[in-house]
PDB file of C-alpha atoms in Angstrom:
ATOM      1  CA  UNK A 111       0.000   0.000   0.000  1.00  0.00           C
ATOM      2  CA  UNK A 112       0.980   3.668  -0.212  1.00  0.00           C
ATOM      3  CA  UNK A 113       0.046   6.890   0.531  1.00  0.00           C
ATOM      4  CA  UNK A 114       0.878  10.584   0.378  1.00  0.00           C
ATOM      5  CA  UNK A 115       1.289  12.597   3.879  1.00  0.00           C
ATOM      6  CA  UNK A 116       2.638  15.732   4.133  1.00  0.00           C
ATOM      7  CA  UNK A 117       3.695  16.053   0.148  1.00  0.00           C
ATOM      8  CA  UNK A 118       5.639  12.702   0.861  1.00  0.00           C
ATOM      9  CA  UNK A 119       4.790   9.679  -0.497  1.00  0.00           C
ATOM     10  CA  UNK A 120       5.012   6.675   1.861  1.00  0.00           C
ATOM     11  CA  UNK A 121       5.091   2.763   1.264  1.00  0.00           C
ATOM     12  CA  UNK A 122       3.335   0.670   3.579  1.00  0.00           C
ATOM     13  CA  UNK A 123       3.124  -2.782   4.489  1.00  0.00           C
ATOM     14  CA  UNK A 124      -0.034  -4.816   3.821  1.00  0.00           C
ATOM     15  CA  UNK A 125      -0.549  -4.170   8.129  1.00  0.00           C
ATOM     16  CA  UNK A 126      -0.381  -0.582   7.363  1.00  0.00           C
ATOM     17  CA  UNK A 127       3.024  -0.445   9.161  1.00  0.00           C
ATOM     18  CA  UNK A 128       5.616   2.279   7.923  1.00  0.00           C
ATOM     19  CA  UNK A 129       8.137   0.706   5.407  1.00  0.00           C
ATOM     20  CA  UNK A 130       9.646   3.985   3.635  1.00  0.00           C
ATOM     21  CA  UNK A 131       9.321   7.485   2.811  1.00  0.00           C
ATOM     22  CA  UNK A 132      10.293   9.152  -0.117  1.00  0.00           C
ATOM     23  CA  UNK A 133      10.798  13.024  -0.807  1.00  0.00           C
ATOM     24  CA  UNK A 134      10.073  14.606  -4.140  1.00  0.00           C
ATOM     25  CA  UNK A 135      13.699  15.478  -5.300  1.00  0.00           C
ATOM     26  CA  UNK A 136      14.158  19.115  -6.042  1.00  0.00           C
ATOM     27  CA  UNK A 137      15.243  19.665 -10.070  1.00  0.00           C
ATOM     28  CA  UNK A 138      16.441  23.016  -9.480  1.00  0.00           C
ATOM     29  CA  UNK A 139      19.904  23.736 -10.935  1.00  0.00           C
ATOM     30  CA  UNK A 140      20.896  26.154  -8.631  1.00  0.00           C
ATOM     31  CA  UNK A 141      23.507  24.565  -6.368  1.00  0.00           C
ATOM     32  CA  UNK A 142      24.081  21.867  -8.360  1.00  0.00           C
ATOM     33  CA  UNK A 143      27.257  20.529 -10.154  1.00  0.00           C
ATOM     34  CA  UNK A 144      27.974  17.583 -12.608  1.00  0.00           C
ATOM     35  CA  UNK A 145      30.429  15.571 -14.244  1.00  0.00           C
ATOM     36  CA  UNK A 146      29.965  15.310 -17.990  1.00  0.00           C
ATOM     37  CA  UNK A 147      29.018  12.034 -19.187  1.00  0.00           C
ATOM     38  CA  UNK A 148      28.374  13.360 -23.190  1.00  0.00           C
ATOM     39  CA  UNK A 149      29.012  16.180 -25.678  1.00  0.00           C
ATOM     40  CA  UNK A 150      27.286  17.406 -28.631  1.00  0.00           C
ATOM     41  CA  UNK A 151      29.970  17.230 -31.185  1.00  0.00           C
ATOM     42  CA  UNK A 152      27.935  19.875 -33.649  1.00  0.00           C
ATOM     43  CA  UNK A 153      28.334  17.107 -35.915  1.00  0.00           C
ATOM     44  CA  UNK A 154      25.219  15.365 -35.671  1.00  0.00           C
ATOM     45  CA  UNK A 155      25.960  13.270 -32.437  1.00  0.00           C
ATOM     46  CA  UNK A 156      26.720  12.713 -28.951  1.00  0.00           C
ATOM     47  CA  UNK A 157      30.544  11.186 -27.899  1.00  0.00           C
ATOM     48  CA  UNK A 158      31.598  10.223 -24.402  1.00  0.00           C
ATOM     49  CA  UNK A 159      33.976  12.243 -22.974  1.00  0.00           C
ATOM     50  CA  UNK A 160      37.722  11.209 -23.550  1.00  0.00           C
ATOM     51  CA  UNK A 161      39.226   9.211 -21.380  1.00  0.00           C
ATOM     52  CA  UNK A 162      42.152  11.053 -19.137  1.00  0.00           C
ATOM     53  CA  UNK A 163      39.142  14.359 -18.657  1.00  0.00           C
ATOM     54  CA  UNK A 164      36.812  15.468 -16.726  1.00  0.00           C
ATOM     55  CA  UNK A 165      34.665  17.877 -17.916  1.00  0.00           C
ATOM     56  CA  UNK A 166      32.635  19.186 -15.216  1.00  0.00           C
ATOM     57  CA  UNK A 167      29.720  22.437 -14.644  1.00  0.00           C
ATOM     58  CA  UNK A 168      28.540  23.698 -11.649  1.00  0.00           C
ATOM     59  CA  UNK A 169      25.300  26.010 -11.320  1.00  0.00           C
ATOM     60  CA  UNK A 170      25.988  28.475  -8.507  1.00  0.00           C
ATOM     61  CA  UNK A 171      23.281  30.188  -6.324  1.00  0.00           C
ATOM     62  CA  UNK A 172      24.124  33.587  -7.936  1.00  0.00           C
ATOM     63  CA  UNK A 173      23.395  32.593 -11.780  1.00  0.00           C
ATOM     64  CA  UNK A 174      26.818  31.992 -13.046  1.00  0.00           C
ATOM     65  CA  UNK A 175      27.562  28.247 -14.325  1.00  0.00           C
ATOM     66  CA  UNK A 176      31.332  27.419 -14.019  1.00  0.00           C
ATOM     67  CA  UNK A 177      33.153  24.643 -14.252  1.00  0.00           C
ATOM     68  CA  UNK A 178      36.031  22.250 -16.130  1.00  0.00           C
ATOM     69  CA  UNK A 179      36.246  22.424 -19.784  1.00  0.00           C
ATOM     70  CA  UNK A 180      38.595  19.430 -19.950  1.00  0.00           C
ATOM     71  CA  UNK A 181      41.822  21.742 -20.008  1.00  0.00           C
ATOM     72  CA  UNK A 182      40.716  25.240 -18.974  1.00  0.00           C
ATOM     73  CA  UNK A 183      38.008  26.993 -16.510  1.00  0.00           C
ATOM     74  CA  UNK A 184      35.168  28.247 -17.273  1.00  0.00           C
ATOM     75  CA  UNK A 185      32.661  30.753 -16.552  1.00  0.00           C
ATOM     76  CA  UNK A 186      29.417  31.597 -18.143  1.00  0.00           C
ATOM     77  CA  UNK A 187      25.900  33.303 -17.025  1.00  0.00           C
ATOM     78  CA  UNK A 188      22.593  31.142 -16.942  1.00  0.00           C
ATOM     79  CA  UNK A 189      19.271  31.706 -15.995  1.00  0.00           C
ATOM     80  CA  UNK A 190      16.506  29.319 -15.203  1.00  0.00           C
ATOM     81  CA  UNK A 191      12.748  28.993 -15.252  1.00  0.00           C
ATOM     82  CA  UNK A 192      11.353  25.808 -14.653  1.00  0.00           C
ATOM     83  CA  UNK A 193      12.658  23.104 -17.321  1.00  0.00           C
ATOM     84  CA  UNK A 194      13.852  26.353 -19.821  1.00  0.00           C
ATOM     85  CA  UNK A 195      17.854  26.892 -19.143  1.00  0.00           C
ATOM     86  CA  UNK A 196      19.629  29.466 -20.895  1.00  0.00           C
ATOM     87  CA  UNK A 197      23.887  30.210 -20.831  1.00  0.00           C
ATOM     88  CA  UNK A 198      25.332  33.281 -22.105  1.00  0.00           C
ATOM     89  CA  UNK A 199      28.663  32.242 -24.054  1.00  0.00           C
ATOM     90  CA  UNK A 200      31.379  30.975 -21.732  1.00  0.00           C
ATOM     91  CA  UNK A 201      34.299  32.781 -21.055  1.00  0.00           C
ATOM     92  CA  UNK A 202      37.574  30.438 -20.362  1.00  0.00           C
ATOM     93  CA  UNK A 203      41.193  30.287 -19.731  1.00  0.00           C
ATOM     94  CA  UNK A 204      44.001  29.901 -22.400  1.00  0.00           C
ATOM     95  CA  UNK A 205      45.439  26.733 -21.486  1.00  0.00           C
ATOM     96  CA  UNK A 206      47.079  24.719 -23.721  1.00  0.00           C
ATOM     97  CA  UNK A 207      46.587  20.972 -23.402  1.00  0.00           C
ATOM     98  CA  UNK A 208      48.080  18.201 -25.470  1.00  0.00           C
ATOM     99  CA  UNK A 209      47.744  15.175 -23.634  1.00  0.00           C
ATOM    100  CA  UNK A 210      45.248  13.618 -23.782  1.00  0.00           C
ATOM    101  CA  UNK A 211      45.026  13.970 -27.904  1.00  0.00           C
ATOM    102  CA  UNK A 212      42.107  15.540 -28.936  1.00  0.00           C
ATOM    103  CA  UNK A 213      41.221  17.214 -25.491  1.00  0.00           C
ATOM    104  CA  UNK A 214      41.425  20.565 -26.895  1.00  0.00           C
ATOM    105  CA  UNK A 215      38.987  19.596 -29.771  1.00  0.00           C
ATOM    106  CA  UNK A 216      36.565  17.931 -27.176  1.00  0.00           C
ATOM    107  CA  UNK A 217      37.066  21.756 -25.180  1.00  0.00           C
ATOM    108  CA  UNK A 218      35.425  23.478 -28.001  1.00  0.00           C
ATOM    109  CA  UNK A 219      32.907  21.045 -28.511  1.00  0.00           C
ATOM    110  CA  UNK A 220      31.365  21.080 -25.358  1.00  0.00           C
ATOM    111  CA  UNK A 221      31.680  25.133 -24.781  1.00  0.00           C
ATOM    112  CA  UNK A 222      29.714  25.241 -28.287  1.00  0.00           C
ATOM    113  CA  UNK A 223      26.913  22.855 -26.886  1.00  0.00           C
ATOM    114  CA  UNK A 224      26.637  24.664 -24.011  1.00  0.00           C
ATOM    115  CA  UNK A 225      25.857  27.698 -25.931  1.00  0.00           C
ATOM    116  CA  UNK A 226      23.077  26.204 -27.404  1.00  0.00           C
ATOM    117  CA  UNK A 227      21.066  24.675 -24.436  1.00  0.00           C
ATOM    118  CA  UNK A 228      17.718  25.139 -24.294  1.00  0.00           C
ATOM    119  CA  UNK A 229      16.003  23.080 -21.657  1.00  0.00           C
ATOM    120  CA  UNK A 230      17.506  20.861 -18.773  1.00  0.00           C
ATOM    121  CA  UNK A 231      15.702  18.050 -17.667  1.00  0.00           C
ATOM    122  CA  UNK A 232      17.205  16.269 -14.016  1.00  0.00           C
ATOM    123  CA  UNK A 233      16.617  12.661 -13.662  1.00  0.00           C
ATOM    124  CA  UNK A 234      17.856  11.321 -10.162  1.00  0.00           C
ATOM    125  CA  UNK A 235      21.562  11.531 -10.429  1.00  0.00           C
ATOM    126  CA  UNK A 236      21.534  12.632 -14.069  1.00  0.00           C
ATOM    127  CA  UNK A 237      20.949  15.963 -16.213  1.00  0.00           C
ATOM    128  CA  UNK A 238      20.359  16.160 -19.797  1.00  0.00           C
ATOM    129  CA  UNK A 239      20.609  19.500 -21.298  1.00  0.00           C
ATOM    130  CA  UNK A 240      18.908  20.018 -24.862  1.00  0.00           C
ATOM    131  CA  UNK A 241      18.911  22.270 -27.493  1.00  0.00           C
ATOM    132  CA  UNK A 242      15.541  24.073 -28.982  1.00  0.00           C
ATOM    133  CA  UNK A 243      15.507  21.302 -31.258  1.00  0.00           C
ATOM    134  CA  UNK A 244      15.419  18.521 -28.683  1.00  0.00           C
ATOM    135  CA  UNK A 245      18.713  17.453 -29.520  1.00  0.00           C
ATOM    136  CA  UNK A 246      21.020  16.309 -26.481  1.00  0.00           C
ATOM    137  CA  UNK A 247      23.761  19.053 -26.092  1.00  0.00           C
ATOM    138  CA  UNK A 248      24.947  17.926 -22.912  1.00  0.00           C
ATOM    139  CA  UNK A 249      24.701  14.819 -20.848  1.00  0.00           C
ATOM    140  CA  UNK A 250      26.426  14.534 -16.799  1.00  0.00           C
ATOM    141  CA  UNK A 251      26.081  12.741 -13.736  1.00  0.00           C
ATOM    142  CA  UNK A 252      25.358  14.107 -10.267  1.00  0.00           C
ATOM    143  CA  UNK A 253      29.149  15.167  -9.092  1.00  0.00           C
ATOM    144  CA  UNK A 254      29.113  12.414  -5.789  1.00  0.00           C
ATOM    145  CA  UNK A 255      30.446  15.703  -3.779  1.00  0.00           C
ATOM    146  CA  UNK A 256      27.491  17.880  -4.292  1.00  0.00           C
TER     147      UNK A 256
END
């Protein structure tokens, strides 16, 4: 059996006795940060993220999004209204990276889809951030830490 008490829902035994209660989790950005799982390459798909990086974005309290491009910070405005996300174009550092190959390729690519985000929808321990099209930009896991 089940039932909702105090905007929780709650799991009972067949005795009516207390088994669990579960919390709606919040999908607010704000406060959040992520490890990125998946990039919009601009070329009509999503890659994993190289092995050897971690490309990561945090959404402060204060609406700037920040974060690791892979080889250089990164620092960008956002605003969000219910599932609508917007980022104003990042600004980074000029680091140069050549290990591991192709890192710095993988840098632009994921600034780039970040510029065209859209919508962000949180799922548990994972965010998906899409374009206006519907196309997956950006893909990340919960950061274990946050």
């Amino acid at each position: 059996k089940y039932r909702v008490a105090e905007g929780k829902l709650q799991l009972l035994a067949a005795d009516g006795t207390l088994l669990a209660t579960l919390d709606r989790q919040s999908e607010t950005l704000a406060g959040t940060a992520w490890r990125v799982t998946g990039i919009n390459n601009g070329k009509g798909g999503v890659v994993s993220v190289l092995a050897g990086t971690e490309p990561t974005l945090a959404f402060g309290t204060d609406g700037r999004a920040s974060g690791s491009a892979g080889c250089n910070s990164f620092t960008a405005g956002y605003t969000a209204e219910g599932s609508k996300v917007t980022l104003t174009e990042a600004a980074s550092t000029r680091k140069m990276c050549v290990e591991p190959a192709g890192v710095m390729d993988q840098e632009q690519q994921f600034l780039a889809a970040l510029a065209t985000v859209a919508t962000a929808t949180v799922e548990g321990d994972r965010l998906e951030l899409r374009r206006a099209d519907g196309a997956l930009a950006v893909s990340a896991t919960k950061d274990p830490g946050n």
